[in-house]
Amino acid sequence: MATSSKATSSKAASIKAASIKAASIKESALSKGARSRARVIAAAANLLQRRGYNGTGISEILKASATPKGSLYFHFPGGKEELTIAALKESGTDFGDKLRLLITPETSPGHALQIASGALAQELVSSGFEKGCPLATVTLEAAAASESIRQTCEEQFRGWHELIEAMLVARGLPATDADEFAVTALSSLEGAMLLCRAYRSTEPLEKVGKQLRRMAEHLLASHDVNERRA
Amino acid sequence: MATSSKATSSKAASIKAASIKAASIKESALSKGARSRARVIAAAANLLQRRGYNGTGISEILKASATPKGSLYFHFPGGKEELTIAALKESGTDFGDKLRLLITPETSPGHALQIASGALAQELVSSGFEKGCPLATVTLEAAAASESIRQTCEEQFRGWHELIEAMLVARGLPATDADEFAVTALSSLEGAMLLCRAYRSTEPLEKVGKQLRRMAEHLLASHDVNERRA
DNA sequence: AAGAAAATATAACGACCGGTCCATTACTGT
DNA sequence: ACAGTAATGGACCGGTCGTTATATTTTCTT
């Protein structure tokens, strides 16, 4: 696996999406190339989440997305590494979007974290404990071998981290406390997903979700007490 | 990879370890076969921790342990899967032993957890962020594909879990609370090791270690208060 | 309608994978 | 010393890996 990342993906095709006769009623407004590109990325993201980097073969991705080999290397000249990076970015933003939906002014941070735990457990169960964190397996496998993959994983993790942190800051928690708690929350959710797959049980996620809710509530409450006192 | 685990390892060679002329001064008291068996397991454990299951080739393990292929399949008729299980068990008990050393009547649970975080961070740094949890990568890769590997990972994780839980119960914490906190502690340490590898920084482990110490102290303190009140 | 570019399709490549086989060598109990 | 087994040393297998090369078809521009 190359450590350099000079490969440039061809995304030129998608810039002029809505042309004159783009009034095709049901079909997506993307060009054919962009569509098969998206199809391959989706298949890669799914398989990477289930079987990891080394456990997912190029041919498997192509079969799952009904795409011939030649097309892959047209859309992703950088090969497996470039495709993986694109898939990780998609998985990362998808997960971030779902997380964002949970964070509303009406929902307390503790509650949001517990809901998130439940949603993660739900996805584990409905996939036969195959779909855990979309980044974790690839991170552990490839972070040491490919610097560009490692950087991508870091970016996505940091995005999630910041979402949790911002949710706490919005409640008036000092940035330092919010950051430290956010790292712990993210870590324990990641670790819990790992244990759930090892145990084939959602028990770790449930217990961690409960703990996180209690911790968040306690943290915000004691902060408020200090504020009032000052 | 076979899901069945009918393979039986040949450990017949090691039962008669100390023979008459076992007075060989420096050499280990193990038979030659047992020694190369241990060598292969150690090399496999090391490589599995660094590169995972799919990322570690049989030939790589053999080269690292200076062992020919024929020997492997003599000692481990079950092939890669059986060798992996043996390596995971060794890694798991090694880690458990280190953890046990940290747990003394003089050390508070919170302090022990923070020390453990520091030790994990130290190993990450000294291995160039290659050596994280010896089970995590293999769990995520192979738990879904091989039931026997999954079971081995579960056993080892549960062993660590029980160590943490027992440490808390020894301080008078109710079993339910101790169990829930132990899962959270183990989860957050596992997740923190993952984030450390993604970030190439020990920062997550340090913050989680700090949080765990505070949480453990708060948990034990509030329990003591309740006890006194009752 | 013609030409260029984008995209697809297939075949084949060399390297390496985990595993099998078997002849040979080292050890051990009698 | 000798028999019998434990253990080693490699050659070799079919299969799959990621990648490359090239011919063809589709799509867009003019």
Coordinates of C-alpha atoms (C1' of nucleotides) in Angstrom, one line a residue:
Chain A
M1 CA 0.0 0.0 0.0
A2 CA 1.4 3.4 -1.1
T3 CA 1.8 5.9 1.7
S4 CA 1.8 8.8 -0.7
S5 CA -1.5 10.2 -1.8
K6 CA -0.9 11.8 -5.1
A7 CA -3.9 10.1 -6.7
T8 CA -6.5 12.6 -7.8
S9 CA -10.1 11.3 -8.1
S10 CA -12.0 12.3 -11.2
K11 CA -15.0 14.1 -10.0
A12 CA -15.2 16.3 -13.1
A13 CA -18.2 14.5 -14.3
S14 CA -20.6 15.5 -11.6
I15 CA -20.3 19.3 -11.7
K16 CA -22.8 19.8 -14.4
A17 CA -25.5 17.7 -12.9
A18 CA -28.7 19.4 -14.0
S19 CA -28.5 19.8 -17.7
I20 CA -31.3 20.8 -20.1
K21 CA -33.0 17.4 -20.3
A22 CA -32.4 16.6 -16.7
A23 CA -36.1 16.4 -16.3
S24 CA -35.9 12.6 -16.2
I25 CA -38.6 12.0 -13.7
K26 CA -37.5 9.2 -11.4
E27 CA -33.9 8.8 -12.3
S28 CA -31.1 10.5 -10.3
A29 CA -29.9 13.7 -11.7
L30 CA -26.3 12.5 -11.7
S31 CA -24.4 11.5 -14.8
K32 CA -24.0 7.8 -15.4
G33 CA -20.4 7.9 -14.4
A34 CA -21.2 9.7 -11.2
R35 CA -23.9 7.2 -10.4
S36 CA -21.6 4.2 -10.8
R37 CA -19.0 6.0 -8.8
A38 CA -21.5 6.5 -5.9
R39 CA -22.6 2.9 -6.3
V40 CA -19.1 1.6 -5.8
I41 CA -18.5 3.9 -2.8
A42 CA -21.6 2.7 -1.1
A43 CA -20.7 -0.9 -1.6
A44 CA -17.2 -0.3 -0.4
A45 CA -18.4 1.5 2.7
N46 CA -20.8 -1.3 3.6
L47 CA -18.2 -4.1 3.1
L48 CA -15.4 -2.2 4.9
Q49 CA -17.6 -1.7 7.9
R50 CA -18.4 -5.4 8.0
R51 CA -15.1 -7.0 7.1
G52 CA -12.5 -4.4 7.3
Y53 CA -9.8 -3.3 4.8
N54 CA -7.8 -6.5 4.4
G55 CA -10.9 -8.6 4.6
T56 CA -12.6 -6.9 1.7
G57 CA -11.5 -7.7 -1.8
I58 CA -11.8 -5.4 -4.7
S59 CA -13.6 -8.0 -6.7
E60 CA -16.1 -8.4 -3.8
I61 CA -16.9 -4.7 -3.9
L62 CA -17.3 -4.9 -7.7
K63 CA -19.6 -7.8 -7.5
A64 CA -21.7 -6.2 -4.8
S65 CA -22.1 -3.0 -6.9
A66 CA -22.4 -4.8 -10.3
T67 CA -19.5 -2.8 -11.7
P68 CA -16.7 -4.1 -13.9
K69 CA -13.1 -3.8 -12.9
G70 CA -12.2 -1.4 -15.6
S71 CA -14.6 1.2 -14.3
L72 CA -13.1 1.2 -10.8
Y73 CA -9.7 2.2 -11.9
F74 CA -11.2 4.9 -14.1
H75 CA -13.0 6.5 -11.2
F76 CA -10.4 5.7 -8.6
P77 CA -6.9 5.7 -10.3
G78 CA -5.4 5.4 -6.8
G79 CA -7.0 1.9 -6.5
K80 CA -8.1 0.4 -3.3
E81 CA -6.6 3.0 -1.1
E82 CA -8.4 5.9 -2.8
L83 CA -11.7 4.1 -2.9
T84 CA -11.3 3.3 0.8
I85 CA -10.7 6.9 1.6
A86 CA -13.8 8.0 -0.3
A87 CA -15.9 5.3 1.4
L88 CA -14.6 6.3 4.9
K89 CA -15.5 9.9 4.2
E90 CA -19.0 9.0 3.2
S91 CA -19.5 6.7 6.2
G92 CA -18.1 9.4 8.5
T93 CA -20.4 12.2 7.3
D94 CA -23.4 9.8 7.2
F95 CA -22.8 9.0 10.8
G96 CA -22.2 12.6 11.7
D97 CA -25.5 13.6 10.0
K98 CA -27.4 11.0 12.1
L99 CA -25.7 12.2 15.2
R100 CA -26.6 15.8 14.4
L101 CA -30.3 14.9 14.1
L102 CA -30.2 13.7 17.7
I103 CA -28.8 16.9 19.0
T104 CA -31.6 19.4 19.5
P105 CA -32.2 22.1 22.0
E106 CA -35.0 20.0 23.5
T107 CA -32.8 16.9 24.0
S108 CA -30.4 16.9 26.9
P109 CA -26.8 15.7 26.1
G110 CA -27.2 12.7 28.4
H111 CA -30.4 11.7 26.7
A112 CA -28.9 12.1 23.3
L113 CA -25.9 9.9 24.2
Q114 CA -28.2 7.2 25.5
I115 CA -30.4 7.4 22.4
A116 CA -27.2 7.1 20.2
S117 CA -26.1 4.0 22.2
G118 CA -29.5 2.4 21.5
A119 CA -29.3 3.2 17.8
L120 CA -25.8 1.7 17.5
A121 CA -27.0 -1.4 19.3
Q122 CA -29.9 -1.6 17.0
E123 CA -27.7 -1.6 13.9
L124 CA -25.5 -4.2 15.4
V125 CA -28.4 -6.5 16.0
S126 CA -30.0 -6.0 12.7
S127 CA -26.8 -6.8 10.9
G128 CA -26.0 -9.9 12.9
F129 CA -23.3 -8.0 14.8
E130 CA -21.4 -7.3 11.6
K131 CA -21.9 -3.6 11.4
G132 CA -20.1 -1.8 14.2
C133 CA -18.2 1.5 13.8
P134 CA -17.5 2.1 10.1
L135 CA -14.1 3.5 10.8
A136 CA -12.8 1.4 13.7
T137 CA -11.7 -1.8 11.9
V138 CA -10.1 0.1 9.0
T139 CA -8.3 2.3 11.5
L140 CA -6.8 -0.6 13.4
E141 CA -5.8 -2.4 10.2
A142 CA -4.5 0.3 8.0
A143 CA -3.6 3.4 10.1
A144 CA -0.1 2.1 10.5
A145 CA 0.3 1.1 6.9
S146 CA -1.2 4.0 5.0
E147 CA -0.8 7.6 6.3
S148 CA -3.6 8.9 4.0
I149 CA -6.1 6.4 5.4
R150 CA -5.0 7.2 8.9
Q151 CA -5.5 10.9 8.3
T152 CA -9.0 10.3 6.9
C153 CA -10.0 8.3 10.0
E154 CA -8.6 11.0 12.2
E155 CA -10.7 13.7 10.4
Q156 CA -13.9 11.7 10.7
F157 CA -13.3 10.9 14.4
R158 CA -12.5 14.5 15.2
G159 CA -15.8 15.5 13.5
W160 CA -17.8 13.3 15.7
H161 CA -15.8 14.4 18.7
E162 CA -16.6 18.1 17.9
L163 CA -20.3 17.4 17.6
I164 CA -20.4 16.0 21.1
E165 CA -18.3 18.7 22.5
A166 CA -20.4 21.5 20.9
M167 CA -23.5 19.9 22.3
L168 CA -22.0 20.3 25.8
V169 CA -20.6 23.8 25.2
A170 CA -24.0 24.9 24.1
R171 CA -25.2 24.0 27.6
G172 CA -22.6 26.3 29.1
L173 CA -19.9 23.8 29.9
P174 CA -16.4 25.1 29.7
A175 CA -14.5 24.0 26.6
T176 CA -11.9 22.1 28.6
D177 CA -14.4 20.0 30.5
A178 CA -16.5 19.5 27.4
D179 CA -13.5 18.3 25.4
E180 CA -12.5 15.8 28.0
F181 CA -15.9 14.4 28.4
A182 CA -16.4 14.2 24.7
V183 CA -13.3 12.1 24.2
T184 CA -14.4 9.8 27.0
A185 CA -17.9 9.5 25.6
L186 CA -16.7 8.8 22.1
S187 CA -14.1 6.3 23.4
S188 CA -16.5 4.4 25.5
L189 CA -19.0 4.1 22.7
E190 CA -16.3 2.8 20.3
G191 CA -15.1 0.4 22.9
A192 CA -18.6 -0.7 23.7
M193 CA -19.2 -1.5 20.0
L194 CA -16.1 -3.6 20.1
L195 CA -17.2 -5.5 23.1
C196 CA -20.7 -6.0 21.7
R197 CA -19.2 -7.7 18.7
A198 CA -17.0 -9.9 20.9
Y199 CA -19.9 -10.8 23.1
R200 CA -22.5 -11.0 20.4
S201 CA -24.6 -9.0 22.8
T202 CA -25.8 -5.4 23.1
E203 CA -25.2 -5.5 26.9
P204 CA -22.0 -3.4 26.8
L205 CA -23.6 -0.6 24.8
E206 CA -26.7 -0.5 27.0
K207 CA -24.6 -0.3 30.2
V208 CA -22.3 2.3 28.7
G209 CA -25.3 4.3 27.4
K210 CA -26.7 4.4 30.9
Q211 CA -23.4 5.4 32.5
L212 CA -22.9 8.2 29.9
R213 CA -26.3 9.6 30.6
R214 CA -25.6 9.7 34.3
M215 CA -22.2 11.2 33.8
A216 CA -23.4 13.9 31.5
E217 CA -26.2 14.8 33.8
H218 CA -23.9 14.9 36.8
L219 CA -21.3 17.0 34.9
L220 CA -23.9 19.6 33.8
A221 CA -25.5 19.7 37.2
S222 CA -22.4 20.2 39.2
H223 CA -21.2 22.8 36.7
D224 CA -24.5 24.7 37.2
V225 CA -24.0 24.6 40.9
N226 CA -20.6 26.1 40.6
E227 CA -21.9 28.8 38.3
R228 CA -24.6 29.8 40.7
R229 CA -22.2 29.9 43.6
A230 CA -19.8 32.2 41.7
Chain B
M1 CA -12.0 -19.9 7.5
A2 CA -13.7 -22.8 9.2
T3 CA -16.3 -22.0 11.8
S4 CA -16.1 -25.4 13.4
S5 CA -13.3 -26.0 15.8
K6 CA -12.6 -29.7 15.7
A7 CA -8.8 -29.1 15.4
T8 CA -6.9 -30.5 18.3
S9 CA -3.5 -29.0 19.0
S10 CA -0.6 -31.4 19.8
K11 CA 0.6 -30.4 23.2
A12 CA 1.7 -34.0 23.9
A13 CA 5.4 -32.9 23.6
S14 CA 5.4 -30.7 26.6
I15 CA 4.2 -32.9 29.3
K16 CA 7.5 -34.5 30.1
A17 CA 9.4 -31.2 30.4
A18 CA 12.0 -31.9 33.1
S19 CA 13.8 -35.1 32.1
I20 CA 17.0 -36.5 33.6
K21 CA 19.5 -34.4 31.9
A22 CA 17.4 -31.3 32.1
A23 CA 20.2 -29.6 33.9
S24 CA 21.1 -27.6 30.9
I25 CA 22.2 -24.5 32.6
K26 CA 20.8 -21.6 30.6
E27 CA 18.5 -23.4 28.1
S28 CA 14.8 -23.5 28.9
A29 CA 13.5 -26.7 30.4
L30 CA 11.1 -27.2 27.5
S31 CA 11.5 -29.8 24.8
K32 CA 12.6 -28.6 21.5
G33 CA 9.1 -28.9 20.0
A34 CA 7.5 -27.0 22.8
R35 CA 10.1 -24.3 22.5
S36 CA 9.4 -23.7 18.8
R37 CA 5.7 -23.9 19.5
A38 CA 6.1 -21.1 22.0
R39 CA 8.3 -19.1 19.5
V40 CA 5.6 -19.2 16.8
I41 CA 2.9 -18.2 19.3
A42 CA 4.9 -15.2 20.5
A43 CA 5.6 -14.1 16.9
A44 CA 2.0 -14.5 16.0
A45 CA 0.8 -12.6 19.0
N46 CA 3.1 -9.7 18.2
L47 CA 2.2 -9.5 14.5
L48 CA -1.6 -10.0 15.2
Q49 CA -1.5 -7.1 17.6
R50 CA 0.3 -4.9 15.0
R51 CA -1.3 -5.8 11.8
G52 CA -4.4 -7.8 12.6
Y53 CA -5.6 -11.2 11.3
N54 CA -6.0 -10.6 7.6
G55 CA -3.0 -8.4 7.6
T56 CA -0.7 -11.0 9.0
G57 CA 0.4 -13.8 6.7
I58 CA 1.5 -17.2 7.8
S59 CA 4.8 -16.9 6.0
E60 CA 5.4 -13.6 7.8
I61 CA 4.9 -15.3 11.2
L62 CA 7.2 -18.1 10.2
K63 CA 9.9 -15.8 9.0
A64 CA 9.7 -13.7 12.2
S65 CA 10.0 -16.9 14.3
A66 CA 12.6 -18.6 12.1
T67 CA 10.3 -21.6 11.7
P68 CA 9.6 -23.7 8.6
K69 CA 6.2 -24.2 7.3
G70 CA 6.1 -27.9 8.0
S71 CA 6.6 -27.3 11.7
L72 CA 3.6 -25.0 12.0
Y73 CA 1.1 -27.5 10.7
F74 CA 2.6 -30.1 13.0
H75 CA 2.1 -28.0 16.1
F76 CA -1.1 -26.4 14.8
P77 CA -3.0 -28.8 12.6
G78 CA -5.9 -26.3 12.6
G79 CA -3.7 -23.9 10.7
K80 CA -4.0 -20.1 11.0
E81 CA -7.2 -20.2 13.0
E82 CA -5.8 -22.5 15.7
L83 CA -2.5 -20.5 15.9
T84 CA -4.5 -17.3 16.2
I85 CA -6.5 -18.6 19.1
A86 CA -3.4 -19.7 21.0
A87 CA -1.8 -16.3 20.4
L88 CA -4.9 -14.5 21.6
K89 CA -5.0 -16.5 24.7
E90 CA -1.4 -15.8 25.5
S91 CA -1.8 -12.1 24.8
G92 CA -4.9 -12.0 26.9
T93 CA -3.4 -13.7 30.0
D94 CA -0.2 -11.6 29.6
F95 CA -2.3 -8.4 29.7
G96 CA -4.3 -9.8 32.6
D97 CA -1.2 -10.5 34.6
K98 CA 0.1 -7.0 34.1
L99 CA -3.3 -5.6 35.2
R100 CA -3.3 -7.8 38.3
L101 CA 0.1 -6.4 39.3
L102 CA -1.4 -3.0 39.3
I103 CA -4.3 -4.0 41.6
T104 CA -3.1 -3.9 45.2
P105 CA -4.8 -3.1 48.5
E106 CA -2.7 0.0 48.7
T107 CA -3.6 1.4 45.2
S108 CA -7.1 2.9 44.8
P109 CA -9.1 1.7 41.8
G110 CA -9.1 5.2 40.3
H111 CA -5.3 5.4 40.6
A112 CA -4.9 1.9 39.1
L113 CA -7.0 2.8 36.1
Q114 CA -5.0 5.9 35.5
I115 CA -1.7 4.0 35.8
A116 CA -3.0 1.5 33.3
S117 CA -3.9 4.2 30.8
G118 CA -0.4 5.5 31.1
A119 CA 1.1 2.1 30.5
L120 CA -1.0 1.5 27.5
A121 CA 0.0 4.9 26.1
Q122 CA 3.6 4.1 26.7
E123 CA 3.4 0.9 24.7
L124 CA 1.7 2.7 21.9
V125 CA 4.4 5.3 21.7
S126 CA 7.3 2.9 22.0
S127 CA 5.9 0.8 19.1
G128 CA 5.3 3.8 16.8
F129 CA 1.5 3.5 17.5
E130 CA 1.4 0.0 16.2
K131 CA 0.7 -2.0 19.3
G132 CA -2.7 -1.2 20.7
C133 CA -5.0 -3.7 22.2
P134 CA -3.9 -7.3 21.3
L135 CA -7.5 -8.4 20.8
A136 CA -9.3 -5.5 19.3
T137 CA -8.2 -5.7 15.7
V138 CA -8.7 -9.4 15.5
T139 CA -12.1 -9.2 17.1
L140 CA -13.3 -6.7 14.6
E141 CA -11.9 -8.6 11.7
A142 CA -12.6 -12.2 12.5
A143 CA -15.4 -12.3 15.1
A144 CA -18.0 -12.5 12.4
A145 CA -16.1 -15.0 10.3
S146 CA -14.9 -17.5 12.9
E147 CA -17.0 -18.4 15.9
S148 CA -14.1 -20.0 17.7
I149 CA -11.9 -16.8 17.4
R150 CA -14.9 -14.8 18.6
Q151 CA -15.3 -17.0 21.6
T152 CA -11.6 -16.6 22.5
C153 CA -11.8 -12.9 22.3
E154 CA -14.9 -12.9 24.5
E155 CA -13.2 -15.0 27.1
Q156 CA -10.2 -12.7 27.3
F157 CA -12.2 -9.5 27.4
R158 CA -14.4 -11.0 30.2
G159 CA -11.3 -11.9 32.1
W160 CA -10.2 -8.3 32.1
H161 CA -13.7 -7.1 32.9
E162 CA -13.8 -9.3 35.9
L163 CA -10.5 -8.0 37.2
I164 CA -11.7 -4.5 37.2
E165 CA -15.0 -5.4 38.7
A166 CA -13.4 -7.4 41.5
M167 CA -11.2 -4.5 42.3
L168 CA -14.3 -2.4 42.9
V169 CA -16.2 -5.0 44.8
A170 CA -13.2 -5.4 47.1
R171 CA -13.8 -1.8 48.1
G172 CA -17.4 -2.5 49.0
L173 CA -19.1 -1.5 45.8
P174 CA -22.3 -3.4 45.0
A175 CA -21.8 -6.0 42.2
T176 CA -24.3 -4.3 39.9
D177 CA -22.6 -0.9 40.1
A178 CA -19.1 -2.5 39.9
D179 CA -20.1 -4.4 36.8
E180 CA -21.6 -1.4 35.0
F181 CA -18.6 0.8 35.8
A182 CA -16.1 -2.0 34.8
V183 CA -17.7 -2.3 31.4
T184 CA -17.6 1.4 30.9
A185 CA -13.9 1.6 32.0
L186 CA -12.9 -1.3 29.8
S187 CA -14.9 0.2 26.9
S188 CA -13.4 3.6 27.2
L189 CA -9.8 2.3 27.4
E190 CA -10.4 0.2 24.3
G191 CA -11.9 3.2 22.5
A192 CA -9.1 5.4 23.6
M193 CA -6.5 3.1 22.2
L194 CA -8.4 3.2 18.9
L195 CA -8.5 6.9 18.9
C196 CA -4.8 7.1 19.9
R197 CA -3.9 5.1 16.8
A198 CA -6.1 7.2 14.6
Y199 CA -4.6 10.5 16.0
R200 CA -1.1 9.2 16.4
S201 CA -1.3 10.8 19.9
T202 CA -1.6 9.6 23.4
E203 CA -4.0 12.5 24.2
P204 CA -7.2 10.4 24.2
L205 CA -5.7 7.8 26.6
E206 CA -4.5 10.6 28.9
K207 CA -7.9 12.3 29.0
V208 CA -9.8 9.1 29.5
G209 CA -7.4 8.0 32.2
K210 CA -8.1 11.2 34.1
Q211 CA -11.8 10.9 33.7
L212 CA -11.8 7.3 34.8
R213 CA -9.9 8.2 38.0
R214 CA -12.4 11.0 38.8
M215 CA -15.3 8.7 38.1
A216 CA -14.0 5.9 40.2
E217 CA -13.3 8.2 43.1
H218 CA -16.7 9.8 42.9
L219 CA -18.4 6.4 42.6
L220 CA -16.7 5.0 45.7
A221 CA -17.1 8.2 47.7
S222 CA -20.9 8.5 47.0
H223 CA -21.3 4.9 47.8
D224 CA -19.6 5.3 51.1
V225 CA -21.8 8.3 51.9
N226 CA -24.9 6.2 51.2
E227 CA -23.5 3.3 53.4
R228 CA -22.9 5.6 56.3
R229 CA -26.4 7.1 56.0
A230 CA -28.0 3.7 56.0
Chain C
dA1 C1' -24.0 14.0 -38.0
dA2 C1' -19.1 13.9 -36.7
dG3 C1' -15.6 13.8 -33.5
dA4 C1' -13.8 13.8 -28.8
dA5 C1' -14.1 12.5 -24.3
dA6 C1' -16.1 9.7 -20.7
dA7 C1' -17.1 5.4 -19.2
dT8 C1' -17.4 0.5 -19.6
dA9 C1' -16.0 -4.2 -20.4
dT10 C1' -12.7 -8.2 -20.4
dA11 C1' -8.6 -10.5 -20.3
dA12 C1' -4.5 -11.2 -18.3
dC13 C1' -0.6 -10.2 -15.2
dG14 C1' 2.7 -11.3 -11.4
dA15 C1' 2.7 -11.8 -6.5
dC16 C1' 1.3 -13.8 -2.6
dC17 C1' -2.2 -16.3 0.1
dG18 C1' -3.1 -20.5 3.3
dG19 C1' -2.6 -25.2 3.0
dT20 C1' -0.8 -30.0 1.7
dC21 C1' 2.6 -33.4 1.1
dC22 C1' 6.5 -36.1 2.0
dA23 C1' 11.4 -37.0 2.5
dT24 C1' 14.7 -36.1 5.9
dT25 C1' 16.7 -35.1 10.4
dA26 C1' 16.8 -34.8 15.6
dC27 C1' 15.5 -36.6 19.6
dT28 C1' 14.0 -40.1 23.2
dG29 C1' 12.9 -44.4 25.7
dT30 C1' 14.4 -49.1 26.0
Chain D
dA1 C1' 22.8 -49.2 19.8
dC2 C1' 18.5 -49.1 18.0
dA3 C1' 13.7 -48.4 17.1
dG4 C1' 10.1 -45.3 16.9
dT5 C1' 8.3 -41.0 17.1
dA6 C1' 8.8 -35.9 17.3
dA7 C1' 10.0 -32.3 14.6
dT8 C1' 12.0 -30.1 10.6
dG9 C1' 12.8 -28.4 5.9
dG10 C1' 11.0 -27.2 1.5
dA11 C1' 8.7 -28.0 -2.8
dC12 C1' 4.4 -27.4 -4.5
dC13 C1' -0.7 -26.6 -5.1
dG14 C1' -5.0 -24.1 -6.5
dG15 C1' -6.9 -19.9 -5.6
dT16 C1' -7.3 -15.0 -5.0
dC17 C1' -5.1 -10.6 -4.4
dG18 C1' -4.7 -5.7 -6.5
dT19 C1' -3.4 -3.9 -10.7
dT20 C1' -2.6 -3.0 -15.7
dA21 C1' -3.6 -2.9 -20.6
dT22 C1' -6.5 -2.4 -24.2
dA23 C1' -10.6 -2.7 -27.0
dT24 C1' -15.2 -1.2 -27.1
dT25 C1' -19.4 1.3 -26.2
dT26 C1' -21.8 5.3 -24.5
dT27 C1' -22.3 10.1 -23.8
dC28 C1' -21.7 14.9 -24.7
dT29 C1' -20.1 18.9 -27.6
dT30 C1' -20.3 21.3 -31.7

